[in-house]
mmCIF file of C-alpha atoms in Angstrom:
data_model
loop_
_atom_site.group_PDB
_atom_site.id
_atom_site.type_symbol
_atom_site.label_atom_id
_atom_site.label_comp_id
_atom_site.label_asym_id
_atom_site.label_seq_id
_atom_site.Cartn_x
_atom_site.Cartn_y
_atom_site.Cartn_z
ATOM 1 C CA MET A 28 -39.464 -97.556 -16.825
ATOM 2 C CA GLY A 29 -42.283 -96.887 -14.362
ATOM 3 C CA THR A 30 -39.971 -97.569 -11.424
ATOM 4 C CA MET A 31 -37.287 -95.258 -12.836
ATOM 5 C CA ALA A 32 -39.847 -92.507 -13.307
ATOM 6 C CA ARG A 33 -41.041 -92.856 -9.729
ATOM 7 C CA ARG A 34 -37.463 -92.694 -8.433
ATOM 8 C CA SER A 35 -36.769 -89.601 -10.511
ATOM 9 C CA GLY A 36 -39.920 -88.014 -9.132
ATOM 10 C CA VAL A 37 -38.869 -88.737 -5.558
ATOM 11 C CA MET A 38 -35.415 -87.249 -6.190
ATOM 12 C CA LEU A 39 -36.956 -84.118 -7.708
ATOM 13 C CA ILE A 40 -39.239 -83.680 -4.702
ATOM 14 C CA ALA A 41 -36.329 -84.140 -2.293
ATOM 15 C CA THR A 42 -34.235 -81.612 -4.197
ATOM 16 C CA PHE A 43 -37.142 -79.172 -4.185
ATOM 17 C CA LEU A 44 -37.645 -79.530 -0.430
ATOM 18 C CA ILE A 45 -33.954 -78.983 0.309
ATOM 19 C CA SER A 46 -33.924 -75.916 -1.927
ATOM 20 C CA ALA A 47 -37.054 -74.619 -0.228
ATOM 21 C CA VAL A 48 -35.433 -74.912 3.210
ATOM 22 C CA PHE A 49 -32.387 -72.940 2.125
ATOM 23 C CA SER A 50 -34.551 -70.410 0.341
ATOM 24 C CA THR A 51 -36.745 -69.903 3.393
ATOM 25 C CA PHE A 52 -33.823 -69.226 5.709
ATOM 26 C CA GLY A 53 -31.573 -67.526 3.207
ATOM 27 C CA GLY A 54 -28.995 -70.267 3.615
ATOM 28 C CA ALA A 55 -28.287 -68.830 7.085
ATOM 29 C CA SER A 56 -30.299 -71.043 9.393
ATOM 30 C CA PHE A 57 -28.585 -74.183 10.531
ATOM 31 C CA ALA A 58 -29.056 -77.042 12.920
ATOM 32 C CA VAL A 59 -26.640 -76.604 15.788
ATOM 33 C CA PRO A 60 -23.813 -79.080 15.134
ATOM 34 C CA ALA A 61 -22.947 -81.644 17.783
ATOM 35 C CA GLU A 62 -19.328 -80.462 17.909
ATOM 36 C CA LEU A 63 -20.153 -77.145 19.596
ATOM 37 C CA LYS A 64 -18.130 -76.776 22.786
ATOM 38 C CA GLY A 65 -18.829 -75.131 26.111
ATOM 39 C CA LYS A 66 -21.973 -74.849 28.196
ATOM 40 C CA TYR A 67 -25.112 -73.749 26.378
ATOM 41 C CA GLU A 68 -28.770 -74.551 25.807
ATOM 42 C CA ILE A 69 -30.519 -74.851 22.445
ATOM 43 C CA LEU A 70 -33.910 -73.123 22.317
ATOM 44 C CA LYS A 71 -35.851 -75.400 19.994
ATOM 45 C CA ASP A 72 -38.723 -72.978 19.440
ATOM 46 C CA GLU A 73 -36.487 -70.067 18.423
ATOM 47 C CA PRO A 74 -35.154 -69.693 14.849
ATOM 48 C CA SER A 75 -31.447 -69.464 14.152
ATOM 49 C CA THR A 76 -30.155 -66.122 12.865
ATOM 50 C CA HIS A 77 -26.722 -67.518 12.008
ATOM 51 C CA GLN A 78 -24.769 -66.063 9.114
ATOM 52 C CA ARG A 79 -21.681 -67.822 7.873
ATOM 53 C CA GLY A 80 -18.492 -66.431 9.387
ATOM 54 C CA LYS A 81 -20.278 -64.323 11.995
ATOM 55 C CA VAL A 82 -21.917 -64.770 15.393
ATOM 56 C CA LYS A 83 -24.696 -62.503 16.664
ATOM 57 C CA LEU A 84 -24.627 -61.943 20.410
ATOM 58 C CA ILE A 85 -27.697 -60.585 22.200
ATOM 59 C CA GLU A 86 -27.091 -59.444 25.776
ATOM 60 C CA PHE A 87 -30.295 -59.354 27.826
ATOM 61 C CA ALA A 88 -29.408 -56.916 30.589
ATOM 62 C CA ASP A 89 -30.921 -54.791 33.351
ATOM 63 C CA PHE A 90 -29.362 -51.345 33.832
ATOM 64 C CA TYR A 91 -29.902 -51.689 37.582
ATOM 65 C CA CYS A 92 -28.166 -55.092 37.738
ATOM 66 C CA PRO A 93 -24.542 -54.958 39.038
ATOM 67 C CA HIS A 94 -23.686 -58.213 37.243
ATOM 68 C CA CYS A 95 -24.815 -56.665 33.938
ATOM 69 C CA HIS A 96 -22.648 -53.634 34.626
ATOM 70 C CA HIS A 97 -19.674 -55.895 35.322
ATOM 71 C CA PHE A 98 -20.205 -58.024 32.208
ATOM 72 C CA ASP A 99 -20.732 -55.028 29.957
ATOM 73 C CA GLY A 100 -17.644 -53.267 31.266
ATOM 74 C CA GLU A 101 -15.257 -56.226 31.500
ATOM 75 C CA GLY A 102 -16.628 -59.372 29.863
ATOM 76 C CA LEU A 103 -17.998 -57.977 26.621
ATOM 77 C CA PRO A 104 -14.821 -56.031 25.692
ATOM 78 C CA ILE A 105 -12.821 -59.276 25.973
ATOM 79 C CA LEU A 106 -15.119 -60.959 23.454
ATOM 80 C CA GLU A 107 -15.123 -57.976 21.096
ATOM 81 C CA LYS A 108 -11.328 -57.870 21.147
ATOM 82 C CA GLU A 109 -11.080 -61.634 20.581
ATOM 83 C CA PHE A 110 -13.450 -61.882 17.618
ATOM 84 C CA GLY A 111 -13.520 -58.399 16.126
ATOM 85 C CA LYS A 112 -15.904 -58.043 13.188
ATOM 86 C CA LYS A 113 -16.870 -61.711 13.424
ATOM 87 C CA LEU A 114 -18.936 -60.839 16.492
ATOM 88 C CA GLU A 115 -22.005 -58.610 16.267
ATOM 89 C CA THR A 116 -23.287 -57.496 19.683
ATOM 90 C CA ARG A 117 -26.511 -55.861 20.819
ATOM 91 C CA MET A 118 -28.130 -55.284 24.180
ATOM 92 C CA VAL A 119 -31.820 -55.856 24.879
ATOM 93 C CA GLY A 120 -33.162 -54.269 28.039
ATOM 94 C CA PHE A 121 -34.826 -56.729 30.409
ATOM 95 C CA PRO A 122 -36.109 -55.622 33.856
ATOM 96 C CA ALA A 123 -34.971 -58.479 36.095
ATOM 97 C CA LEU A 124 -35.051 -56.339 39.246
ATOM 98 C CA LYS A 125 -38.629 -55.481 40.120
ATOM 99 C CA GLY A 126 -39.904 -52.094 41.234
ATOM 100 C CA LYS A 127 -37.425 -50.030 39.214
ATOM 101 C CA LEU A 128 -38.436 -47.210 36.896
ATOM 102 C CA PRO A 129 -38.064 -47.957 33.161
ATOM 103 C CA THR A 130 -36.558 -44.593 32.182
ATOM 104 C CA PRO A 131 -32.966 -45.866 31.587
ATOM 105 C CA PHE A 132 -34.330 -48.544 29.241
ATOM 106 C CA ASP A 133 -36.370 -45.970 27.324
ATOM 107 C CA MET A 134 -33.366 -43.630 27.129
ATOM 108 C CA TYR A 135 -31.247 -46.453 25.748
ATOM 109 C CA GLU A 136 -33.846 -47.299 23.088
ATOM 110 C CA GLN A 137 -34.143 -43.660 22.029
ATOM 111 C CA ALA A 138 -30.363 -43.349 21.824
ATOM 112 C CA LYS A 139 -30.290 -46.484 19.627
ATOM 113 C CA ILE A 140 -32.830 -44.877 17.309
ATOM 114 C CA MET A 141 -30.548 -41.819 17.070
ATOM 115 C CA GLY A 142 -27.422 -43.925 16.451
ATOM 116 C CA LYS A 143 -25.833 -43.624 19.903
ATOM 117 C CA GLY A 144 -27.063 -46.755 21.663
ATOM 118 C CA ASN A 145 -23.691 -48.087 22.791
ATOM 119 C CA GLU A 146 -22.594 -44.677 24.030
ATOM 120 C CA MET A 147 -25.792 -44.218 26.048
ATOM 121 C CA LYS A 148 -25.528 -47.757 27.417
ATOM 122 C CA ARG A 149 -22.067 -47.057 28.843
ATOM 123 C CA VAL A 150 -23.147 -43.711 30.297
ATOM 124 C CA LEU A 151 -26.227 -45.184 31.984
ATOM 125 C CA PHE A 152 -24.300 -48.086 33.533
ATOM 126 C CA ARG A 153 -21.655 -45.676 34.822
ATOM 127 C CA THR A 154 -24.209 -43.213 36.185
ATOM 128 C CA ILE A 155 -26.180 -45.846 38.079
ATOM 129 C CA HIS A 156 -23.342 -48.046 39.379
ATOM 130 C CA GLN A 157 -20.225 -45.867 39.595
ATOM 131 C CA ASP A 158 -21.587 -42.385 40.113
ATOM 132 C CA LYS A 159 -24.397 -43.801 42.286
ATOM 133 C CA VAL A 160 -26.858 -41.350 40.767
ATOM 134 C CA THR A 161 -30.373 -42.689 41.117
ATOM 135 C CA GLY A 162 -32.143 -39.582 39.853
ATOM 136 C CA VAL A 163 -31.919 -40.377 36.131
ATOM 137 C CA LEU A 164 -35.501 -39.096 35.925
ATOM 138 C CA ASP A 165 -34.375 -35.598 36.863
ATOM 139 C CA ARG A 166 -34.567 -33.452 33.721
ATOM 140 C CA SER A 167 -31.244 -31.681 34.325
ATOM 141 C CA ILE A 168 -29.351 -34.934 34.895
ATOM 142 C CA ARG A 169 -30.999 -36.483 31.845
ATOM 143 C CA GLU A 170 -30.024 -33.514 29.689
ATOM 144 C CA MET A 171 -26.443 -33.775 30.897
ATOM 145 C CA LEU A 172 -26.276 -37.443 29.909
ATOM 146 C CA ILE A 173 -27.888 -36.796 26.527
ATOM 147 C CA ARG A 174 -25.350 -34.078 25.751
ATOM 148 C CA GLU A 175 -22.495 -36.315 26.932
ATOM 149 C CA VAL A 176 -23.249 -38.900 24.251
ATOM 150 C CA GLY A 177 -23.464 -36.154 21.605
ATOM 151 C CA LEU A 178 -27.226 -35.889 21.060
ATOM 152 C CA ASP A 179 -29.576 -32.933 20.948
ATOM 153 C CA PRO A 180 -31.708 -32.877 24.138
ATOM 154 C CA ASN A 181 -34.781 -31.405 22.445
ATOM 155 C CA ALA A 182 -34.817 -33.992 19.646
ATOM 156 C CA PHE A 183 -34.125 -36.714 22.202
ATOM 157 C CA GLU A 184 -37.034 -35.697 24.438
ATOM 158 C CA GLU A 185 -39.362 -35.472 21.452
ATOM 159 C CA GLY A 186 -38.439 -39.043 20.599
ATOM 160 C CA MET A 187 -39.031 -40.153 24.180
ATOM 161 C CA ALA A 188 -42.459 -38.489 24.176
ATOM 162 C CA SER A 189 -43.447 -40.326 20.988
ATOM 163 C CA GLY A 190 -43.732 -43.590 22.904
ATOM 164 C CA LYS A 191 -41.555 -45.489 20.423
ATOM 165 C CA PRO A 192 -38.710 -46.181 22.902
ATOM 166 C CA ALA A 193 -41.180 -47.543 25.468
ATOM 167 C CA GLN A 194 -42.710 -49.769 22.784
ATOM 168 C CA LEU A 195 -39.304 -51.152 21.818
ATOM 169 C CA PHE A 196 -38.502 -51.811 25.468
ATOM 170 C CA GLU A 197 -41.780 -53.732 25.873
ATOM 171 C CA GLU A 198 -40.995 -55.813 22.781
ATOM 172 C CA GLY A 199 -37.598 -56.735 24.226
ATOM 173 C CA LYS A 200 -39.171 -57.617 27.566
ATOM 174 C CA LYS A 201 -41.691 -59.906 25.858
ATOM 175 C CA TRP A 202 -38.844 -61.567 23.959
ATOM 176 C CA GLY A 203 -37.052 -62.287 27.227
ATOM 177 C CA GLU A 204 -40.237 -63.633 28.787
ATOM 178 C CA ARG A 205 -40.829 -65.861 25.767
ATOM 179 C CA ILE A 206 -37.455 -67.550 26.160
ATOM 180 C CA LYS A 207 -38.033 -67.769 29.925
ATOM 181 C CA LEU A 208 -35.184 -65.627 31.190
ATOM 182 C CA GLN A 209 -34.506 -66.192 34.868
ATOM 183 C CA GLN A 210 -31.633 -63.773 35.386
ATOM 184 C CA THR A 211 -29.501 -61.055 33.845
ATOM 185 C CA PRO A 212 -27.203 -60.956 32.085
ATOM 186 C CA THR A 213 -28.330 -63.748 29.793
ATOM 187 C CA ILE A 214 -26.588 -64.240 26.462
ATOM 188 C CA LEU A 215 -28.289 -65.454 23.302
ATOM 189 C CA LEU A 216 -26.064 -66.446 20.384
ATOM 190 C CA ASP A 217 -27.416 -66.586 16.839
ATOM 191 C CA GLY A 218 -31.008 -66.383 17.997
ATOM 192 C CA ASN A 219 -31.346 -69.808 19.624
ATOM 193 C CA ILE A 220 -28.189 -70.690 21.585
ATOM 194 C CA LYS A 221 -28.606 -69.590 25.205
ATOM 195 C CA VAL A 222 -25.361 -69.702 27.160
ATOM 196 C CA ASP A 223 -25.649 -71.218 30.617
ATOM 197 C CA LYS A 224 -22.318 -70.086 32.010
ATOM 198 C CA ILE A 225 -21.762 -66.348 31.641
ATOM 199 C CA ASP A 226 -18.014 -65.900 31.707
ATOM 200 C CA PRO A 227 -15.655 -64.856 28.911
ATOM 201 C CA ASP A 228 -13.850 -68.210 28.716
ATOM 202 C CA ASN A 229 -17.038 -70.207 28.227
ATOM 203 C CA LEU A 230 -18.461 -67.658 25.787
ATOM 204 C CA LYS A 231 -15.229 -67.670 23.775
ATOM 205 C CA LEU A 232 -15.384 -71.468 23.614
ATOM 206 C CA VAL A 233 -18.975 -71.521 22.338
ATOM 207 C CA ILE A 234 -18.482 -68.666 19.864
ATOM 208 C CA GLN A 235 -15.256 -70.104 18.456
ATOM 209 C CA SER A 236 -16.836 -73.526 17.987
ATOM 210 C CA ILE A 237 -19.722 -71.924 16.049
ATOM 211 C CA LEU A 238 -17.205 -70.258 13.741
ATOM 212 C CA ASP A 239 -15.167 -73.464 13.457
ATOM 213 C CA ALA A 240 -18.299 -75.365 12.488
ATOM 214 C CA ASP A 241 -18.723 -73.024 9.511
ATOM 215 C CA GLY A 242 -15.284 -74.024 8.277
ATOM 216 C CA LYS A 243 -16.215 -77.726 8.341
ATOM 217 C CA LYS A 244 -19.232 -77.325 6.058
#
């Protein structure tokens, strides 16, 4: 009887520990399965943000980087069309090119706060890389861009002056430094899967295998 009691106790403890793990991570965190395909790197010190049936894509990008402009304009739309609502995307500003002013990053963060982040992102990339306008600090140019995305310039500038956008930009930069970013764009999937090869085919392969792995559980 003593042996049976001990075994029952061990089983109860094991069950409790398993339940605690799922409770802690909301049932969303998972160990990356071996069957994932494509080229990627697992960041062991970063928690997974995976939710069943969905993949979260973080694009670390520099507004001054031509490769980021290319990926955002051509690569990202391919992925969004392929996976639809199963893919949640977000950009985090990361200054890979040194000596550039942070104003576009701050403008993007303020636009996100006001619900127009994606619109401002597209406008800033276009202004810097297609229109070749480097004077985004000029008040008249800034007002034109703010109005183009459908925001009130006065409210926007008040938000910029609050320092909140700059704080958010610094937080994103520290995140990128923590995971040792070497270049932009860098893609992070579900919080801890860093993709080595930034092209739509490889990204589609990794993302699809994450979704397929959900179906095998």
